[in-house]
Coordinates of C-alpha atoms in Angstrom, one line a residue:
Chain A
M1 CA -8.7 -34.9 3.3
K2 CA -7.6 -35.9 6.7
V3 CA -8.0 -39.5 7.7
F4 CA -8.4 -40.5 11.3
G5 CA -8.1 -44.0 12.6
N6 CA -6.2 -46.9 11.2
K7 CA -8.8 -48.5 8.9
K8 CA -8.6 -46.9 5.5
T9 CA -10.6 -47.8 2.4
S10 CA -8.5 -47.9 -0.7
A11 CA -10.3 -44.7 -1.9
Q12 CA -9.3 -42.9 1.2
V13 CA -5.8 -44.2 0.9
L14 CA -5.5 -43.0 -2.6
N15 CA -6.9 -39.7 -1.7
T16 CA -4.8 -39.0 1.3
E17 CA -2.4 -36.1 0.9
P18 CA 1.1 -37.3 1.6
S19 CA 2.1 -34.0 3.4
K20 CA -0.4 -34.7 6.1
N21 CA 0.8 -38.2 6.9
S22 CA 2.9 -38.8 9.9
N23 CA 3.9 -42.2 8.6
S24 CA 4.1 -41.4 4.9
M25 CA 6.2 -44.4 3.9
A26 CA 3.6 -46.9 5.2
T27 CA 0.8 -44.9 3.6
K28 CA 2.6 -44.7 0.4
Q29 CA 2.9 -48.5 0.4
I30 CA -0.8 -48.9 1.0
R31 CA -1.7 -46.4 -1.8
Y32 CA 0.7 -48.2 -4.1
E33 CA -0.8 -51.6 -3.4
A34 CA -4.3 -50.3 -3.9
L35 CA -3.2 -48.8 -7.3
V36 CA -1.6 -52.0 -8.4
K37 CA -4.5 -54.1 -7.5
A38 CA -7.1 -51.8 -9.0
L39 CA -5.4 -50.9 -12.2
H40 CA -2.7 -53.3 -13.3
G41 CA -5.2 -55.2 -15.5
D42 CA -6.3 -52.2 -17.4
L43 CA -2.8 -51.0 -17.8
Y44 CA -1.5 -54.4 -19.0
R45 CA -4.3 -54.5 -21.6
Y46 CA -3.5 -51.0 -22.7
G47 CA 0.1 -51.9 -22.9
Y48 CA -0.7 -55.0 -24.9
W49 CA -2.7 -53.1 -27.5
L50 CA 0.0 -50.5 -27.7
T51 CA 2.7 -53.1 -28.4
H52 CA 0.9 -56.3 -29.5
D53 CA 3.3 -58.2 -27.4
K54 CA 2.5 -59.9 -24.1
Q55 CA 6.1 -59.8 -22.7
V56 CA 6.7 -56.2 -23.8
A57 CA 3.4 -55.2 -22.3
E58 CA 4.3 -56.8 -19.0
D59 CA 7.7 -55.1 -19.0
L60 CA 6.0 -51.8 -19.8
V61 CA 3.6 -52.2 -16.9
Q62 CA 6.5 -53.1 -14.5
E63 CA 8.4 -50.0 -15.6
T64 CA 5.2 -47.9 -15.3
F65 CA 4.5 -48.9 -11.8
L66 CA 8.1 -48.5 -10.7
R67 CA 8.0 -44.9 -12.0
A68 CA 4.6 -44.5 -10.4
W69 CA 6.0 -45.6 -7.1
R70 CA 8.7 -43.0 -7.3
A71 CA 6.3 -40.2 -8.3
L72 CA 3.4 -41.4 -6.2
D73 CA 3.4 -38.3 -4.0
S74 CA 2.5 -36.2 -7.0
L75 CA -0.7 -38.1 -7.5
K76 CA -3.3 -36.1 -5.6
D77 CA -6.6 -37.2 -7.1
E78 CA -7.7 -40.8 -7.0
K79 CA -9.9 -40.4 -10.1
A80 CA -6.9 -39.2 -12.1
A81 CA -4.9 -42.3 -11.2
K82 CA -5.7 -44.4 -14.3
S83 CA -5.1 -41.7 -16.9
W84 CA -2.0 -40.7 -14.9
L85 CA -0.7 -44.3 -15.2
I86 CA -1.7 -44.5 -18.9
T87 CA 0.3 -41.3 -19.5
I88 CA 3.4 -42.9 -17.8
L89 CA 2.9 -46.1 -19.8
R90 CA 2.7 -44.2 -23.1
R91 CA 5.9 -42.3 -22.2
E92 CA 7.6 -45.5 -21.3
N93 CA 6.6 -47.0 -24.6
A94 CA 7.9 -44.0 -26.5
R95 CA 11.2 -44.3 -24.6
R96 CA 11.3 -48.0 -25.6
F97 CA 11.3 -46.9 -29.2
E98 CA 14.0 -44.3 -28.6
R99 CA 16.1 -47.0 -27.0
K100 CA 15.7 -49.9 -29.3
R101 CA 14.3 -48.6 -32.5
F102 CA 13.2 -52.0 -33.4
D103 CA 10.6 -52.2 -36.0
M104 CA 7.1 -52.6 -34.6
S105 CA 5.4 -51.1 -37.6
E106 CA 5.4 -54.5 -39.3
Y107 CA 2.5 -56.3 -37.7
E108 CA 3.3 -59.9 -37.1
E109 CA 0.4 -62.2 -36.9
A110 CA 2.2 -64.6 -34.6
N111 CA 2.6 -62.0 -32.0
I112 CA -1.1 -61.4 -31.6
M113 CA -2.5 -63.2 -28.6
D114 CA -3.8 -66.6 -29.3
T115 CA -6.0 -67.3 -26.3
Q116 CA -5.9 -70.8 -25.0
S117 CA -6.7 -73.8 -27.0
T118 CA -10.3 -73.8 -25.9
S119 CA -11.5 -72.6 -29.2
T120 CA -15.0 -71.9 -28.5
E121 CA -16.9 -70.0 -31.1
Q122 CA -16.7 -67.0 -28.9
E123 CA -13.0 -67.2 -28.8
I124 CA -12.7 -67.6 -32.5
E125 CA -14.7 -64.4 -32.9
N126 CA -12.6 -62.6 -30.3
Q127 CA -9.4 -63.8 -32.1
W128 CA -10.7 -62.6 -35.4
L129 CA -11.5 -59.2 -33.9
R130 CA -8.2 -58.9 -32.2
D131 CA -6.4 -59.5 -35.4
K132 CA -8.5 -56.8 -37.1
I133 CA -7.9 -54.3 -34.2
A134 CA -4.2 -55.0 -34.4
Q135 CA -4.2 -54.3 -38.1
L136 CA -5.6 -50.8 -37.5
P137 CA -3.0 -48.0 -37.8
P138 CA -1.9 -47.2 -34.3
E139 CA -3.2 -43.7 -34.5
Y140 CA -6.7 -45.2 -35.0
S141 CA -6.5 -48.1 -32.6
E142 CA -5.2 -46.1 -29.7
P143 CA -8.2 -43.8 -29.3
L144 CA -10.5 -46.8 -29.9
I145 CA -8.8 -48.8 -27.1
L146 CA -9.1 -45.8 -24.8
Q147 CA -12.7 -45.3 -25.6
V148 CA -14.0 -48.9 -25.6
L149 CA -11.7 -50.4 -23.0
G150 CA -10.9 -47.4 -20.9
G151 CA -14.3 -45.8 -21.1
Y152 CA -12.9 -42.4 -21.7
S153 CA -14.8 -39.6 -23.5
G154 CA -13.6 -37.8 -26.6
E155 CA -12.4 -34.9 -24.5
D156 CA -10.4 -37.2 -22.1
I157 CA -8.8 -39.0 -25.0
A158 CA -7.9 -35.7 -26.7
S159 CA -6.1 -34.5 -23.6
M160 CA -4.4 -37.8 -23.0
L161 CA -3.1 -38.0 -26.5
N162 CA -2.4 -34.3 -26.9
L163 CA -4.8 -34.0 -29.9
N164 CA -7.8 -31.8 -30.4
K165 CA -11.2 -33.4 -29.9
N166 CA -12.2 -33.3 -33.6
T167 CA -9.1 -35.2 -34.6
V168 CA -9.9 -37.8 -32.0
M169 CA -13.5 -38.1 -33.2
T170 CA -12.4 -38.5 -36.8
R171 CA -10.0 -41.2 -35.8
L172 CA -12.6 -43.0 -33.8
F173 CA -14.9 -42.9 -36.8
R174 CA -12.3 -44.2 -39.1
A175 CA -11.3 -47.0 -36.7
R176 CA -14.9 -48.3 -36.5
N177 CA -15.4 -47.7 -40.2
Q178 CA -12.3 -49.8 -41.1
L179 CA -13.4 -52.6 -38.8
K180 CA -16.8 -52.6 -40.4
D181 CA -15.3 -52.7 -43.8
A182 CA -13.3 -55.7 -42.7
L183 CA -16.5 -57.3 -41.6
E184 CA -18.2 -56.7 -44.8
K185 CA -15.3 -58.4 -46.7
E186 CA -16.0 -61.5 -44.7
P187 CA -19.8 -61.9 -44.8
E188 CA -19.7 -64.9 -42.4
K189 CA -18.5 -62.5 -39.7
M190 CA -21.3 -60.0 -40.2
R191 CA -23.2 -61.5 -37.3
L192 CA -20.7 -59.9 -35.1
I193 CA -22.3 -56.6 -35.8
H194 CA -25.8 -57.7 -36.5
E195 CA -26.3 -60.2 -33.8
Chain B
M1 CA -27.5 -49.0 -45.7
N2 CA -29.7 -46.1 -45.2
D3 CA -28.6 -43.5 -47.7
S4 CA -31.9 -41.7 -48.2
I5 CA -31.7 -38.1 -46.9
M6 CA -34.8 -37.2 -45.0
P7 CA -35.4 -33.5 -45.2
E8 CA -37.3 -33.4 -42.0
N9 CA -34.1 -34.4 -40.1
K10 CA -32.0 -31.6 -39.0
M11 CA -28.9 -33.8 -39.0
D12 CA -27.8 -35.1 -42.4
D13 CA -27.0 -38.7 -42.8
L14 CA -23.2 -38.4 -43.2
K15 CA -22.9 -36.3 -40.1
F16 CA -25.0 -38.8 -38.2
R17 CA -22.9 -41.7 -39.4
R18 CA -19.7 -40.0 -38.5
S19 CA -21.0 -39.1 -35.1
I20 CA -22.4 -42.5 -34.2
Y21 CA -19.3 -44.3 -35.6
A22 CA -17.1 -42.0 -33.5
D23 CA -19.1 -42.6 -30.3
P24 CA -22.0 -45.1 -30.4
T25 CA -22.9 -44.4 -26.8
S26 CA -23.1 -40.7 -27.4
Q27 CA -25.6 -38.9 -25.2
D28 CA -25.6 -35.8 -27.3
D29 CA -29.1 -34.4 -27.6
E30 CA -28.9 -34.0 -31.4
I31 CA -27.8 -37.6 -31.9
I32 CA -30.5 -39.0 -29.6
A33 CA -33.1 -36.9 -31.4
A34 CA -31.8 -38.1 -34.7
Q35 CA -32.0 -41.7 -33.6
N36 CA -35.5 -41.3 -32.2
S37 CA -36.8 -39.8 -35.4
D38 CA -35.5 -42.5 -37.6
P39 CA -35.7 -46.3 -36.8
A40 CA -32.9 -47.1 -39.3
R41 CA -30.6 -44.7 -37.5
K42 CA -31.6 -46.1 -34.1
Q43 CA -30.9 -49.6 -35.4
L44 CA -27.4 -48.6 -36.6
A45 CA -26.7 -47.1 -33.3
Q46 CA -27.8 -50.3 -31.5
E47 CA -25.7 -52.4 -33.9
L48 CA -22.6 -50.3 -33.2
C49 CA -23.2 -50.5 -29.4
Q50 CA -23.4 -54.3 -29.7
F51 CA -20.3 -54.2 -31.9
D52 CA -18.5 -52.1 -29.2
E53 CA -19.5 -54.8 -26.7
K54 CA -17.8 -57.4 -28.9
L55 CA -14.8 -55.2 -29.4
K56 CA -14.6 -54.7 -25.6
Q57 CA -14.7 -58.5 -25.1
A58 CA -12.0 -59.0 -27.7
M59 CA -9.8 -56.2 -26.2
Q60 CA -10.0 -57.7 -22.8
V61 CA -7.1 -60.0 -23.3
P62 CA -6.3 -62.1 -20.3
V63 CA -4.0 -60.5 -17.8
P64 CA -1.1 -62.7 -16.6
E65 CA -2.3 -64.0 -13.2
D66 CA 1.0 -63.4 -11.5
L67 CA 1.4 -59.8 -12.8
C68 CA -0.1 -58.2 -9.7
S69 CA 2.1 -60.1 -7.3
K70 CA 5.1 -59.5 -9.5
L71 CA 4.5 -55.8 -9.4
L72 CA 4.1 -55.8 -5.6
L73 CA 7.2 -58.0 -5.2
R74 CA 9.3 -55.8 -7.5
Q75 CA 8.3 -52.7 -5.6
T76 CA 9.1 -54.3 -2.3
F77 CA 12.6 -55.2 -3.6
A78 CA 13.0 -51.7 -5.1
S79 CA 12.2 -50.0 -1.8
H80 CA 14.3 -52.5 0.1
Q81 CA 17.2 -51.6 -2.1
Q82 CA 16.4 -48.0 -1.4
E83 CA 16.5 -48.8 2.4
K84 CA 19.7 -50.6 2.0
R85 CA 21.2 -47.7 0.2
K86 CA 20.0 -45.5 3.0
S87 CA 21.5 -47.7 5.6
R88 CA 24.7 -47.8 3.7
V89 CA 24.7 -44.1 3.7
H90 CA 24.1 -44.1 7.4
L91 CA 27.0 -46.5 7.9
A92 CA 29.3 -44.4 5.8
L93 CA 28.2 -41.3 7.7
A94 CA 28.9 -43.0 11.0
A95 CA 32.3 -44.2 9.8
S96 CA 33.2 -40.7 8.6
V97 CA 32.1 -39.2 11.9
T98 CA 34.2 -41.7 13.8
I99 CA 37.3 -41.1 11.6
I100 CA 36.9 -37.3 12.0
A101 CA 36.4 -37.7 15.7
G102 CA 39.6 -39.7 15.8
I103 CA 41.5 -37.2 13.9
V104 CA 40.3 -34.4 16.1
V105 CA 41.1 -36.2 19.3
S106 CA 44.6 -37.1 18.1
Y107 CA 45.1 -33.6 16.8
L108 CA 44.0 -32.1 20.2
Q109 CA 46.2 -34.6 22.0
F110 CA 49.4 -34.3 20.0
S111 CA 49.3 -30.8 18.7
S112 CA 49.5 -27.6 20.5
S113 CA 46.7 -25.5 21.4
Y114 CA 49.2 -22.8 22.3
T115 CA 50.7 -20.5 19.8
N116 CA 53.9 -19.5 21.6
V117 CA 56.3 -21.0 24.1
G118 CA 55.4 -18.4 26.7
D119 CA 51.7 -19.3 26.9
Y120 CA 52.6 -23.0 27.0
A121 CA 55.3 -22.5 29.7
L122 CA 52.9 -20.6 31.9
A123 CA 50.2 -23.2 31.5
H124 CA 52.6 -26.0 32.2
V125 CA 53.8 -24.3 35.4
Y126 CA 50.3 -23.7 36.6
H127 CA 49.4 -27.3 35.9
E128 CA 52.3 -28.6 38.1
Q129 CA 52.1 -25.9 40.7
S130 CA 50.7 -28.2 43.3
A131 CA 53.4 -30.8 42.7
F132 CA 56.3 -28.7 44.0
S133 CA 56.7 -26.3 46.8
N134 CA 59.6 -24.1 47.8
N135 CA 59.7 -26.1 51.1
D136 CA 60.4 -29.4 49.4
N137 CA 63.5 -31.0 50.9
N138 CA 64.2 -33.2 48.0
R139 CA 67.4 -32.1 46.1
V140 CA 68.9 -33.3 42.8
S141 CA 72.6 -33.4 42.4
L142 CA 74.5 -31.7 39.6
V143 CA 75.7 -35.2 38.4
S144 CA 72.2 -36.5 37.9
L145 CA 71.1 -33.2 36.3
N146 CA 74.0 -33.4 33.8
K147 CA 73.1 -37.1 33.1
K148 CA 69.7 -35.9 32.1
M149 CA 71.2 -33.0 30.1
T150 CA 73.0 -35.4 27.8
A151 CA 69.8 -35.8 26.0
F152 CA 70.2 -32.1 24.9
N153 CA 74.0 -32.4 24.3
G154 CA 74.5 -29.9 27.2
S155 CA 75.9 -29.8 30.7
F156 CA 76.1 -27.4 33.6
S157 CA 79.5 -26.7 35.1
E158 CA 78.2 -25.9 38.6
S159 CA 75.1 -26.0 40.6
M160 CA 72.9 -23.0 39.9
G161 CA 70.9 -23.2 43.2
E162 CA 68.9 -25.7 45.1
L163 CA 67.4 -28.0 42.6
I164 CA 64.2 -29.7 43.9
S165 CA 63.3 -31.7 40.8
A166 CA 64.7 -32.5 37.4
D167 CA 62.6 -34.6 35.2
Y168 CA 61.9 -35.1 31.5
C169 CA 58.5 -34.0 30.6
R170 CA 56.4 -33.3 27.5
F171 CA 56.7 -29.7 26.7
D172 CA 53.9 -29.3 24.2
G173 CA 54.6 -32.7 22.8
M174 CA 58.4 -32.3 22.8
K175 CA 60.6 -34.2 25.2
S176 CA 62.0 -31.5 27.5
L177 CA 63.8 -31.2 30.8
H178 CA 61.8 -29.7 33.6
L179 CA 63.8 -28.3 36.4
V180 CA 62.4 -26.9 39.6
F181 CA 64.6 -24.7 41.8
K182 CA 64.1 -23.2 45.1
G183 CA 63.4 -19.6 44.7
L184 CA 63.1 -16.5 46.9
T185 CA 59.4 -16.8 47.6
D186 CA 58.3 -19.7 45.4
T187 CA 59.8 -22.3 43.1
V188 CA 61.6 -21.3 39.9
T189 CA 60.9 -23.5 36.9
V190 CA 63.4 -23.9 34.1
F191 CA 62.5 -25.7 30.9
I192 CA 65.1 -27.0 28.5
V193 CA 63.2 -27.4 25.3
P194 CA 64.5 -28.7 22.0
K195 CA 64.5 -26.1 19.2
K196 CA 61.3 -26.8 17.2
E197 CA 59.4 -24.4 15.0
H198 CA 55.9 -25.2 15.9
L199 CA 55.7 -22.7 18.8
A200 CA 56.6 -19.1 18.2
F201 CA 59.6 -18.0 20.3
T202 CA 58.8 -15.4 22.8
D203 CA 61.6 -14.0 24.9
K204 CA 59.5 -12.4 27.6
F205 CA 56.1 -13.4 28.8
S206 CA 54.1 -12.9 31.9
D207 CA 50.6 -12.9 33.4
E208 CA 49.4 -11.3 36.7
K209 CA 51.3 -13.8 38.9
L210 CA 54.1 -15.3 36.9
Q211 CA 56.8 -14.0 34.5
G212 CA 59.0 -15.8 32.2
E213 CA 62.0 -15.3 29.9
S214 CA 63.4 -17.5 27.2
L215 CA 66.8 -17.6 25.7
G216 CA 67.8 -19.4 22.6
F217 CA 70.8 -21.6 22.7
K218 CA 72.5 -23.7 20.1
H219 CA 70.6 -26.9 20.7
A220 CA 67.8 -25.8 22.9
N221 CA 65.7 -23.0 24.2
I222 CA 65.8 -22.4 27.9
L223 CA 62.8 -20.9 29.6
V224 CA 62.7 -19.6 33.1
V225 CA 59.4 -19.1 34.8
A226 CA 59.0 -17.7 38.3
D227 CA 56.9 -15.3 40.3
K228 CA 57.5 -11.6 40.1
N229 CA 59.9 -11.5 43.0
E230 CA 62.6 -13.3 41.1
S231 CA 65.1 -11.6 38.8
L232 CA 64.8 -13.7 35.7
T233 CA 67.8 -11.9 34.2
K234 CA 69.9 -13.1 37.0
W235 CA 68.7 -16.7 36.5
Q236 CA 69.3 -16.5 32.8
R237 CA 72.8 -15.1 33.3
T238 CA 73.6 -18.0 35.8
I239 CA 72.3 -20.5 33.3
S240 CA 74.2 -19.0 30.3
D241 CA 77.4 -18.8 32.4
N242 CA 77.1 -22.4 33.5
I243 CA 75.9 -24.2 30.4
S244 CA 78.2 -25.7 27.8
W245 CA 77.2 -27.6 24.7
S246 CA 79.0 -30.5 23.3
S247 CA 79.2 -30.7 19.5

């Protein structure tokens, strides 16, 4: 896609092929800024659910975007940007484990986000659900996050996680099933599902 | 829950539950049909969709407000560093080029581009051709010639002809004595050159106009360059007969 003129929408910017740009550095900068603005929130949340730690999630997102900047020319399709970034973030997270090997398997309640002191009923519900999501085994919670938060289909998730689709669907079933079991153990929360 | 298996449904209950739990918003025809044929299934699907909404809300943890600007700032710094590295590379390149240029210039200035004494002597004579002529009236005495010869630890016993000029000069970087005699048709140039190894010794050399001969002595080489009317052998003999070396 060749773009004439100076005014570029972010979609055009993201879609511009670097090889055709006379001023590739400036265009790269614009593409990068568009990417950051559009997707940093999704990526941060994904990082948060992967690590259950605000600070680590932020670091991961920073690393991810830094790598994305370096490899930006390889991103050709704007629609693929988000899953491309998620893939980078997952790789960064894996690297973090290789580097530090600190034990994240033990879920610590204190780490899970405690949102503001404005404890509305809504917030209490959210917090309860967050705890339950965080208690899911990571192989169940990750596809669930990608599906619910990322809006990805079973096929998309399968290809992002290098799994076959049946495995992904089974894990999604188990994830929701476990959450529902947790609800049933606490009858006062049942309205979450029945409301 | 709805555990009764209704035979009229194609999809069994377990399969429906697994499917709807895996993807409550599934648009699969079979799932939609199964929902439409059974209100209980439809209700389960709706509950799960609502539950997904709640999950989504819970999953949408607040994003740090400054994260976006942090990311942009960090990238700006990172590419600034890159630029700085680049400019440092440019600076280093410029410095290297300067140094190499300097080396080349001094090499050209102080080293010979000639491989043997003959070539250099001819070039030197051509270079100074215009400075001397056979008709110059200026004469240099034997005394002042010998004064200059002390630099080479040598002296001449008697005058070898009409000496127009005797001056030190740089003979390919070496301090030498440059003598110009009046010759038959044109000046005869005699170089007294210290013995150094960086030019190959050539005893006879010539081009279409000039000829030259060199003789090696104890402390110096003596080169005679003249046009083709001169007998260089005669000049060399006169020099050899006249010159004496101290120590």
